[in-house]
CSV table of C-alpha atoms and ligand atoms in Angstrom, one decimal:
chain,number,residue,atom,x,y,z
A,7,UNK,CA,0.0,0.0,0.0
A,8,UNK,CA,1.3,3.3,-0.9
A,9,UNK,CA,1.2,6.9,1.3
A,10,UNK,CA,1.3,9.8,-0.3
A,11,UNK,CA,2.6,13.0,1.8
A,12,UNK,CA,1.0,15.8,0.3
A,13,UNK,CA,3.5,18.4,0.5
A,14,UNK,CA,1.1,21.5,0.7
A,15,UNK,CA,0.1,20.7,4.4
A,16,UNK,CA,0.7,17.9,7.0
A,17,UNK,CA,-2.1,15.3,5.9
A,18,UNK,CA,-0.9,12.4,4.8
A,19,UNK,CA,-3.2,10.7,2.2
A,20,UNK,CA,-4.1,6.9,1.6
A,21,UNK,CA,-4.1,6.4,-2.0
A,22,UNK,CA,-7.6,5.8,-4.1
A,23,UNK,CA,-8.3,2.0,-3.4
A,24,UNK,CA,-6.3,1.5,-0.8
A,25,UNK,CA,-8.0,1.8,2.9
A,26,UNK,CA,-5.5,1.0,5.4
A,27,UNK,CA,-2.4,2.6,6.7
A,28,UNK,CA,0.5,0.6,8.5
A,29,UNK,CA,0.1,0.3,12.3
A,30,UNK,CA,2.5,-0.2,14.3
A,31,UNK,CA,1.7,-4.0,15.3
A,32,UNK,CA,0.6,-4.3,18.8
A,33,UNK,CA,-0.3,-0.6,19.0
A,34,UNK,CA,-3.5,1.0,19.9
A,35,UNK,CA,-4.8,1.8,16.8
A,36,UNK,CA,-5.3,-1.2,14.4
A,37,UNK,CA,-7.7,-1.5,11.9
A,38,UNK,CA,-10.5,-3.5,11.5
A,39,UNK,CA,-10.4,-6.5,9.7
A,40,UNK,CA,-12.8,-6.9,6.5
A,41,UNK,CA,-13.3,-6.4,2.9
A,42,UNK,CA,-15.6,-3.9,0.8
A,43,UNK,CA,-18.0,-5.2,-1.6
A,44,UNK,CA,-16.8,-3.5,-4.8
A,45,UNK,CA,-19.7,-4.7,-6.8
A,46,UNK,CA,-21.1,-1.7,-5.3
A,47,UNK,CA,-19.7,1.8,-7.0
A,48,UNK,CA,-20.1,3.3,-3.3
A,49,UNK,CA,-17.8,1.2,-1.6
A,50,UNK,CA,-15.0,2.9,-0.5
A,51,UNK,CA,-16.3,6.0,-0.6
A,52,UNK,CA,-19.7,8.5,-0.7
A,53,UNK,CA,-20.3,12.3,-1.2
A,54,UNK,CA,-23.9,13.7,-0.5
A,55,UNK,CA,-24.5,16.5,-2.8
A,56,UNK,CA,-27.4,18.6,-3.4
A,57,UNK,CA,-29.9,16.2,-2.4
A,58,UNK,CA,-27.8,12.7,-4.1
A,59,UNK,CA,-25.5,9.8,-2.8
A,60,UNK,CA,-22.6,9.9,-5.3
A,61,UNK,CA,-19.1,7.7,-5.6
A,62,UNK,CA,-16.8,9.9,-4.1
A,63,UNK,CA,-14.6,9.5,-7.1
A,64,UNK,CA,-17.5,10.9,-8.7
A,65,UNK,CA,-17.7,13.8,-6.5
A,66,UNK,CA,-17.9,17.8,-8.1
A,67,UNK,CA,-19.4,21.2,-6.6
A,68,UNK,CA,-19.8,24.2,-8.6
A,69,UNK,CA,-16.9,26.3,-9.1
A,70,UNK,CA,-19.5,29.5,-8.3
A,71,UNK,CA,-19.9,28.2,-4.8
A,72,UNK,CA,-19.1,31.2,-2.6
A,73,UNK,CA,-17.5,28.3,-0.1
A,74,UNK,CA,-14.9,28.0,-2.9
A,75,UNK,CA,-14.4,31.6,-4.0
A,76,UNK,CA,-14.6,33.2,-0.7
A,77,UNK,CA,-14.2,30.1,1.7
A,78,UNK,CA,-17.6,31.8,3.2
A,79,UNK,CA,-18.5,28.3,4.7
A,80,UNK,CA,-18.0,26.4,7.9
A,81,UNK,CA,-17.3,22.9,8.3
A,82,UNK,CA,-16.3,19.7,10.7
A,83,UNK,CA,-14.4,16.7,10.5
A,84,UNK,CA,-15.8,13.4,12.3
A,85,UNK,CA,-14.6,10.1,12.3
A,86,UNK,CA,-15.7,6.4,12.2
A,87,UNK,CA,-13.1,3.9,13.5
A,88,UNK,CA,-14.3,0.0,14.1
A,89,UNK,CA,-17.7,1.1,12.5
A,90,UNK,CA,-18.7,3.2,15.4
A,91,UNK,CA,-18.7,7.1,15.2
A,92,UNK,CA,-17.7,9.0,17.4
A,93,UNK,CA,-19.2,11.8,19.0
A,94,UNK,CA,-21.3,12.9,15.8
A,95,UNK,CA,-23.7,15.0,18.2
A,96,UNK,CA,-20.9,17.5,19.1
A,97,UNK,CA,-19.5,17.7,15.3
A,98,UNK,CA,-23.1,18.6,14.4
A,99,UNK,CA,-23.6,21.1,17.4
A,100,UNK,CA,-20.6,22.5,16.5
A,101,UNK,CA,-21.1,22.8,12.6
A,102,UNK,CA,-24.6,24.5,13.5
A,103,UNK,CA,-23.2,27.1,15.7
A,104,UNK,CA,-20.4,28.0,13.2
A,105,UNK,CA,-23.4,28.3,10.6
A,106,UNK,CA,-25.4,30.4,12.8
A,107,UNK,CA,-22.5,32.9,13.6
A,108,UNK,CA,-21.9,33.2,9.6
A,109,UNK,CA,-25.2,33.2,9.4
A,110,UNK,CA,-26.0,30.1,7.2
A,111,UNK,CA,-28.5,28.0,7.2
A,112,UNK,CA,-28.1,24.3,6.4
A,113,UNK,CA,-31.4,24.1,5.9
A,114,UNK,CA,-31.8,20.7,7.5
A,115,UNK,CA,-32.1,20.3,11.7
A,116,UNK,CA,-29.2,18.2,13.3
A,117,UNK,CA,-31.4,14.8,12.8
A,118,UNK,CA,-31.7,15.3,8.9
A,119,UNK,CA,-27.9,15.8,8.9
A,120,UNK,CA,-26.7,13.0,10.9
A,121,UNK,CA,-29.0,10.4,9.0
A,122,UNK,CA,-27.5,11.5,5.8
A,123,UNK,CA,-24.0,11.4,6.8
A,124,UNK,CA,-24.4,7.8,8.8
A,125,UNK,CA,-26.0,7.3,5.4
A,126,UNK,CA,-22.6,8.0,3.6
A,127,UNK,CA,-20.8,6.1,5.4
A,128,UNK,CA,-22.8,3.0,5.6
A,129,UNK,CA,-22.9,3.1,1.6
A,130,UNK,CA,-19.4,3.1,1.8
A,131,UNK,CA,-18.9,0.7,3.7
A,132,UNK,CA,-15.8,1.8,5.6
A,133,UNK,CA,-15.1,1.1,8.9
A,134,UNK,CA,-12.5,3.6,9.5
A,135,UNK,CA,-13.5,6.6,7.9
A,136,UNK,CA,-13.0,10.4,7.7
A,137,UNK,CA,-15.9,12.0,7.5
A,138,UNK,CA,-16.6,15.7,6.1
A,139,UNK,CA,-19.7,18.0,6.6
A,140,UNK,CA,-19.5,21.1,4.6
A,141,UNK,CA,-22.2,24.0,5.2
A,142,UNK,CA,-21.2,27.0,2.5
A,143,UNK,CA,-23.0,30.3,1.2
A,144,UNK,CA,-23.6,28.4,-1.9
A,145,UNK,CA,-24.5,30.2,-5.5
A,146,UNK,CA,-26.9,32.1,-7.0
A,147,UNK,CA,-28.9,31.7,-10.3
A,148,UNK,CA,-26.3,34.4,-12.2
A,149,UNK,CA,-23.1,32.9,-12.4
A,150,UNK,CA,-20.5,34.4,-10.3
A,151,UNK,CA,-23.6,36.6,-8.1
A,152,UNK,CA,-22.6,38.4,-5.3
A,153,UNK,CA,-25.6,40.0,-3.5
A,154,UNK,CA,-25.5,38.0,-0.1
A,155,UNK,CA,-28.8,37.7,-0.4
A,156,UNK,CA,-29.7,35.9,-3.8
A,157,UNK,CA,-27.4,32.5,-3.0
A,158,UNK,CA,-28.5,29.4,-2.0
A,159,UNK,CA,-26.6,27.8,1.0
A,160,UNK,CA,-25.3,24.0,0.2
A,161,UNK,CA,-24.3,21.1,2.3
A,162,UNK,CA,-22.1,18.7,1.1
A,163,UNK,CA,-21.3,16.0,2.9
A,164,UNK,CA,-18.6,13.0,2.3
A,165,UNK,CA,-17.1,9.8,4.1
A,166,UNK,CA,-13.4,8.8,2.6
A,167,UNK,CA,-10.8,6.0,4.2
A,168,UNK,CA,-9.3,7.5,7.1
A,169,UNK,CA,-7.1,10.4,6.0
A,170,UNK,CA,-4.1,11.4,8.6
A,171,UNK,CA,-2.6,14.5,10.1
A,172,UNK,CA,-0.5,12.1,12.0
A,173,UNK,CA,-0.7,8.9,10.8
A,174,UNK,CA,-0.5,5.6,13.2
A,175,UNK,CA,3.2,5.5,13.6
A,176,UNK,CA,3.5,9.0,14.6
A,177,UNK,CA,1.1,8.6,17.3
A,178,UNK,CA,2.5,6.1,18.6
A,179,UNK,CA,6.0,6.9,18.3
A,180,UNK,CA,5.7,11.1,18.1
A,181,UNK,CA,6.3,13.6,15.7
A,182,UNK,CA,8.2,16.6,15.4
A,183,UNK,CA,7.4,20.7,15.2
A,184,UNK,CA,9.1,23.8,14.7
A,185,UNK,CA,7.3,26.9,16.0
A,186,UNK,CA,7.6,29.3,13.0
A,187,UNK,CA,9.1,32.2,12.7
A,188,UNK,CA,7.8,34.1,9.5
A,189,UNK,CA,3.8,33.6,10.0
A,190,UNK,CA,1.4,34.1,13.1
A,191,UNK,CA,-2.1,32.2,13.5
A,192,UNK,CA,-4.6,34.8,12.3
A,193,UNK,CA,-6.1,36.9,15.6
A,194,UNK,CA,-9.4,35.7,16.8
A,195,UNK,CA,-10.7,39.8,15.7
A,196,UNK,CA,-9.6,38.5,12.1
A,197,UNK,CA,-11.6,34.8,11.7
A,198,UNK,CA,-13.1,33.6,14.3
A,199,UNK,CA,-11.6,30.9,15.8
A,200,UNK,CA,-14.5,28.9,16.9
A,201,UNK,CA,-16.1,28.7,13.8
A,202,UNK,CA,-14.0,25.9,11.8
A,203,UNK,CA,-12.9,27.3,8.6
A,204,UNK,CA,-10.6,26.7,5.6
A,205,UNK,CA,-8.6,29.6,6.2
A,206,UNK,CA,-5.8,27.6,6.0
A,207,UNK,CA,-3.4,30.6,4.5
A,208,UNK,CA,-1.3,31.2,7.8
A,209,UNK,CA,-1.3,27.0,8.6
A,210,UNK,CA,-0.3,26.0,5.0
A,211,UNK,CA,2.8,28.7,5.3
A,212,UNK,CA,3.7,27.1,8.9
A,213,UNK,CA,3.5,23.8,6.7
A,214,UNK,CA,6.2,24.5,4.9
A,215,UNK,CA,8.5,26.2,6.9
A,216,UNK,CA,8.2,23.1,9.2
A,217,UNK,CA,9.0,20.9,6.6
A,218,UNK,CA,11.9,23.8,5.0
A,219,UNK,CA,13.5,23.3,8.8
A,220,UNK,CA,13.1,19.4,8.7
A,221,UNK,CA,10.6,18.8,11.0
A,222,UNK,CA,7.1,17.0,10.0
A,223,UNK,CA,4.4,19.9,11.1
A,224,UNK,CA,4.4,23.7,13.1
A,225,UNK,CA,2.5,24.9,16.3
A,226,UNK,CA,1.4,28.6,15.5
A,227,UNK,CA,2.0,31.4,17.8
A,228,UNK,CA,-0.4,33.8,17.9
A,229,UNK,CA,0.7,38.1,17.9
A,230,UNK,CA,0.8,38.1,21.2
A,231,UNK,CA,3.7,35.2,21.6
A,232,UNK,CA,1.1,32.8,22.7
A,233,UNK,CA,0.2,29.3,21.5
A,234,UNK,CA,-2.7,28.8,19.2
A,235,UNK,CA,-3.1,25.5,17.2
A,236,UNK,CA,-1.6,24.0,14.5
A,237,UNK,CA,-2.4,22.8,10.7
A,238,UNK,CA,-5.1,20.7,12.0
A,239,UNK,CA,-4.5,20.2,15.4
A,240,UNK,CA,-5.0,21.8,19.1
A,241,UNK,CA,-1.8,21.5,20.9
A,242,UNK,CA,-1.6,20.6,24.9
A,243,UNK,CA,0.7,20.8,27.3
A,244,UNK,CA,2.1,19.2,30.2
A,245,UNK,CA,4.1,21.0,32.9
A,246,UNK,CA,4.4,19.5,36.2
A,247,UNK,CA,1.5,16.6,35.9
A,248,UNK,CA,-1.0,19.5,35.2
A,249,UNK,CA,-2.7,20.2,31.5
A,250,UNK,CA,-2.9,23.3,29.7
A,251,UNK,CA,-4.2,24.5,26.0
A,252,UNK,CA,-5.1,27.9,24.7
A,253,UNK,CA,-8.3,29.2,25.4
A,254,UNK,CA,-7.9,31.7,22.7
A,255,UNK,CA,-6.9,31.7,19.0
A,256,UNK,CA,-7.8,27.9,19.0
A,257,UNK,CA,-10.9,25.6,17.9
A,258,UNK,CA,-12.4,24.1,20.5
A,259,UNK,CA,-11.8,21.4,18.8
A,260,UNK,CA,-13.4,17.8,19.8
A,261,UNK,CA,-10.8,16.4,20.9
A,262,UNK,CA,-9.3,17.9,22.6
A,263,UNK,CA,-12.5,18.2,24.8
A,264,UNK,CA,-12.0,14.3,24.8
A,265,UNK,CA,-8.7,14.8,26.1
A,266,UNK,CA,-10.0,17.2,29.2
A,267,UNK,CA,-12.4,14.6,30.0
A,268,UNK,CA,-10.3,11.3,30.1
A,269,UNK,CA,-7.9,14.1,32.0
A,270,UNK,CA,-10.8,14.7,34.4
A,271,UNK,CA,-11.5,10.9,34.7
A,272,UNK,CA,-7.9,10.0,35.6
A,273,UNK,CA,-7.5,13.0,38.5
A,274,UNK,CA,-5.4,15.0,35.8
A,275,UNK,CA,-6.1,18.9,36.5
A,276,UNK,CA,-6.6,20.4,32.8
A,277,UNK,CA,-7.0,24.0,32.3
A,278,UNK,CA,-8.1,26.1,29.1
A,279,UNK,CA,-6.0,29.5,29.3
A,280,UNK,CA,-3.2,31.8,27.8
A,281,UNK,CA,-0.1,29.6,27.0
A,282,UNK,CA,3.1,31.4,26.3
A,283,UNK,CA,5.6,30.2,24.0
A,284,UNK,CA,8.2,30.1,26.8
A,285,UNK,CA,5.9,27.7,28.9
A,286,UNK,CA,5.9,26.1,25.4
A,287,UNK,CA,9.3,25.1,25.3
A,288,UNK,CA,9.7,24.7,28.8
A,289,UNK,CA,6.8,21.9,29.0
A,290,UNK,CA,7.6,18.4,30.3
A,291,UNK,CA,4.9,16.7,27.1
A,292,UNK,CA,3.2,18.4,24.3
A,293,UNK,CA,0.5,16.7,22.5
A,294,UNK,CA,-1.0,17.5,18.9
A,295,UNK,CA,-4.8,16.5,19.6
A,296,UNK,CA,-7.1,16.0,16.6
A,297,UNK,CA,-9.4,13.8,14.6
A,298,UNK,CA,-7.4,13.2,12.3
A,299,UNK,CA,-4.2,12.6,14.8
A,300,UNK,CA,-6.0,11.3,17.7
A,301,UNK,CA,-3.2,12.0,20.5
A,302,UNK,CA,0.1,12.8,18.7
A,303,UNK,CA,3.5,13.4,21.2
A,304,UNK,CA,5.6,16.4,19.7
A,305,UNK,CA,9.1,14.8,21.0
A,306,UNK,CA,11.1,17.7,19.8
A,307,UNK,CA,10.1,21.8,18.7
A,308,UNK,CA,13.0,23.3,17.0
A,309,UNK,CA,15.0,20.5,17.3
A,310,UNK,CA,15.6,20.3,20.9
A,311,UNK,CA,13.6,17.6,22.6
A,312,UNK,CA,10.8,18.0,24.5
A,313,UNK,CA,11.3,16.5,28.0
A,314,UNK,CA,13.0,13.2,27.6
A,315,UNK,CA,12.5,13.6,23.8
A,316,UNK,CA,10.2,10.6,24.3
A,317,UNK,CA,6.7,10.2,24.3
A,318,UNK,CA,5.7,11.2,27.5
A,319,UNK,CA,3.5,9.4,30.1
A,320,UNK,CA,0.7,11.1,30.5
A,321,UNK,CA,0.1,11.9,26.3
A,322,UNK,CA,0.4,7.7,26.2
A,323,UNK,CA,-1.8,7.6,28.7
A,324,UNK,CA,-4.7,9.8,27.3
A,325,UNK,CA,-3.4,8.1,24.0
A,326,UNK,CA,-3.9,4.6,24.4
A,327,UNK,CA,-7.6,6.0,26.3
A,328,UNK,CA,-9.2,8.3,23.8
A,329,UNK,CA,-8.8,5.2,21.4
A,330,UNK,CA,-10.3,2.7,23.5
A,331,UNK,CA,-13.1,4.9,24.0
A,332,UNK,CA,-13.9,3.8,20.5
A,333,UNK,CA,-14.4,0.5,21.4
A,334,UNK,CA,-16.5,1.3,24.7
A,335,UNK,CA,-20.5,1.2,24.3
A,336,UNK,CA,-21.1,4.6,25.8
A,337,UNK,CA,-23.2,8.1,24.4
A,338,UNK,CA,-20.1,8.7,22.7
A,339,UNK,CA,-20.3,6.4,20.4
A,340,UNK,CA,-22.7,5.3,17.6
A,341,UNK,CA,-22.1,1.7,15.5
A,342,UNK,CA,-23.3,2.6,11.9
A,343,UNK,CA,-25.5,0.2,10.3
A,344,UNK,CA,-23.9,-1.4,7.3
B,27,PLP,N1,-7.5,23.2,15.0
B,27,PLP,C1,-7.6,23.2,13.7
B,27,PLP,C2,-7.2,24.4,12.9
B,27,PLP,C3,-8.2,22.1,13.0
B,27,PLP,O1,-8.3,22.2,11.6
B,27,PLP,C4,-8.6,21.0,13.7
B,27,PLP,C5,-9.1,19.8,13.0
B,27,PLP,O2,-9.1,19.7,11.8
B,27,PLP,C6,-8.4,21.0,15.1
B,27,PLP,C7,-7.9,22.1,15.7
B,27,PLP,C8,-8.8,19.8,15.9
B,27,PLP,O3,-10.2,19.7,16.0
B,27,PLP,P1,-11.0,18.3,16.2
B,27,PLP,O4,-10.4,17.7,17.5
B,27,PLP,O5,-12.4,18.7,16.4
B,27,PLP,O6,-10.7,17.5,15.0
C-alpha cells in the first residue's frame, strides 16, 4: 500500500483504493479486519451533494460556490473507527453554531444531517473513515452573483478512508514541530476561531516552513507570543502533571474536549488558558490532539527535545484512552448500520 505525503500541508493521504495505513503491530490503533463489496460503485467512498448519494470519485461542486471563491463556509471533521462514530452529536452542534455565527442555514435540523452522513458512510462501507460536513453560502442563479442575499446555501457531505494529520506511527512513536518564525495564527478579531474554517493561508505557510526546517508539522503562535493551534490540530501541554491548552486563538476542537475529559476521569487537573511560548518550550509533554491525529506526542520543537525527547506518560496515557473509548459502548459512540 502506498502513502502519499502531500506536501502542501501535514495530511498524509491513503491512496484511491487503498483503505489502510501501517500500524505499528501491537499498538493502539489497528484496523479492523474486513473487505468492501466493490460490486457496489459506493464502496469505499460517498459524497452527498445537493440532495444525491454519489461515488466519491465521482464527487464535483460548482466552481460559483461562494465556499470556494470566498471560503464563506464552515465545516467539521468526524470520524468512524471500528464502524462506530464517534461523537457525531458535538460535530453537528458544532457545525450548526459555526453556521449560525456566519449566518447560514443548512437548511436541515441536526437529525436530517446525521441520518445523511451515517447514510454516507454506511454506503461506503468503511469502517475507518474520515468524515466531512460542509455548510457554505452556496450560489446564486447568475453565475459568479454576489448579492449575499440571492445564494442558495449548500451542504455537502462525504465519508473517505481515514485520511491522517498524523498517521498511526507518529502517534504512537511522536512527531516533530518547529514553531515558525515568519507567520502568526490569524487573531481571533480576524476569523473567528471557533467557527472551523478553511482559512488555511497562515497554517499551510507554517506547513512549509516546518517541513523547509526538517521537522514534520508547526504549532502557531499567535501576535501576542502565545500558542494557538496547529495545521489541524490543538496542541496541549504538560508542565508538572497538570494540563494546559489555549483558550484563545484555538478551535475548541473535539478532541481535545476528549482529552480534558479522560484528564478529568484520571484526576489529571486540565485547564483552558493563555499559554506562552516560553511555557511552550519549557513543558515536560506536548501533545498534537485532533481527529485526524487522535493523541500525537511532539518529542522535539525546534530540534531540541521536549522532556526526555520521548513520548511522554501522560500523552500515552490519554493516547492509548481516547482510542479505547472507541471501542467502549457509551453516548459517545454510535455503530453505523452497514
Ligand atoms: N484546529 C484546527 C485548525 C483544525 O483544523 C482541527 C481539526 O481539523 C483541530 C484544531 C482539531 O479539532 P478536532 O479535534 O475537532 O478534530
Amino acid at each position: 500500500m502506498t502513502v502519499t505525503d502531500t506536501g502542501k500541508s501535514n495530511l498524509v493521504a491513503v491512496e484511491p483504493g487503498a483503505i489502510r495505513e501501517d500500524t505499528p503491530p501491537g499498538s493502539v490503533i489497528q484496523y479492523s479486519d474486513y473487505e468492501l463489496d466493490t460490486s457496489s460503485p459506493y464502496a469505499g467512498g460517498v459524497a452527498w451533494i445537493e440532495g444525491e448519494f454519489i461515488p466519491a470519485e465521482d464527487a464535483r461542486i460548482s466552481i460559483f460556490d461562494t465556499g470556494f471563491g470566498h471560503s464563506d463556509l464552515t465545516y467539521t471533521v468526524a470520524h468512524v473507527w471500528h464502524g462506530n462514530i464517534f461523537r457525531l452529536g458535538d460535530h453537528l452542534d458544532r457545525l450548526l453554531d459555526g453556521a449560525r455565527k456566519l449566518r447560514l442555514d443548512a437548511g436541515m435540523s441536526k437529525d436530517e444531517l446525521a441520518e445523511i452522513t451515517k447514510k454516507c458512510v454506511s454506503m461506503s462501507q468503511l469502517r475507518e473513515s474520515f468524515v466531512n460536513l460542509t455548510v457554505t453560502r452556496g450560489y446564486g442563479r447568475r453565475k459568479g452573483e454576489k448579492d449575499l442575499s440571492k445564494l442558495t446555501h449548500q451542504v455537502y457531505i462525504y465519508a473517505i478512508p481515514y485520511l491522517w494529520a498524523f498517521p498511526p506511527s507518529e502517534q504512537i512513536f511522536g512527531t516533530t514541530a518547529v514553531v515558525p518564525r515568519h507567520v502568526r495564527r490569524a487573531g481571533r478579531n480576524t476569523v473567528d476561531p471557533t467557527i472551523k474554517n478553511y482559512q488555511w493561508g497562515d497554517l499551510t505557510a507554517a506547513s512549509f516552513e516546518a517541513k523547509d526546517r526538517g521537522a514534520r508539522t508547526a504549532i502557531l503562535l499567535d501576535s501576542d507570543n502565545c500558542v494557538a493551534e496547529g495545521p489541524g490540530f490543538n496542541v496541549c501541554i504538560v508542565k508538572d502533571g497538570v494540563l494546559a491548552s489555549p483558550s484563545r486563538n484555538a478551535l475548541p476542537g473535539i478532541t481535545r474536549k476528549t482529552v480534558f475529559e479522560i484528564a478529568d476521569a484520571m484526576g489529571i487537573e486540565a485547564t483552558l488558558r493563555d499559554v506562552t511560548s516560553h511555557e511552550l518550550y519549557e513543558a515536560d509533554e506536548i501533545m498534537a490532539v485532533t481527529t485526524a491525529g487522535g493523541v500525537t506526542p511532539i518529542n522535539t520543537l525546534d530540534g531540541e527535545p521536549i522532556g526526555s525527547g520521548a513520548p511522554g506518560p501522560m500523552t500515552v496515557a490519554i493516547r492509548d484512552r481516547f482510542w479505547a473509548l472507541m471501542d467502549e459502548p457509551s453516548p459517545l459512540i454510535e455503530a453505523i448500520e452497514y
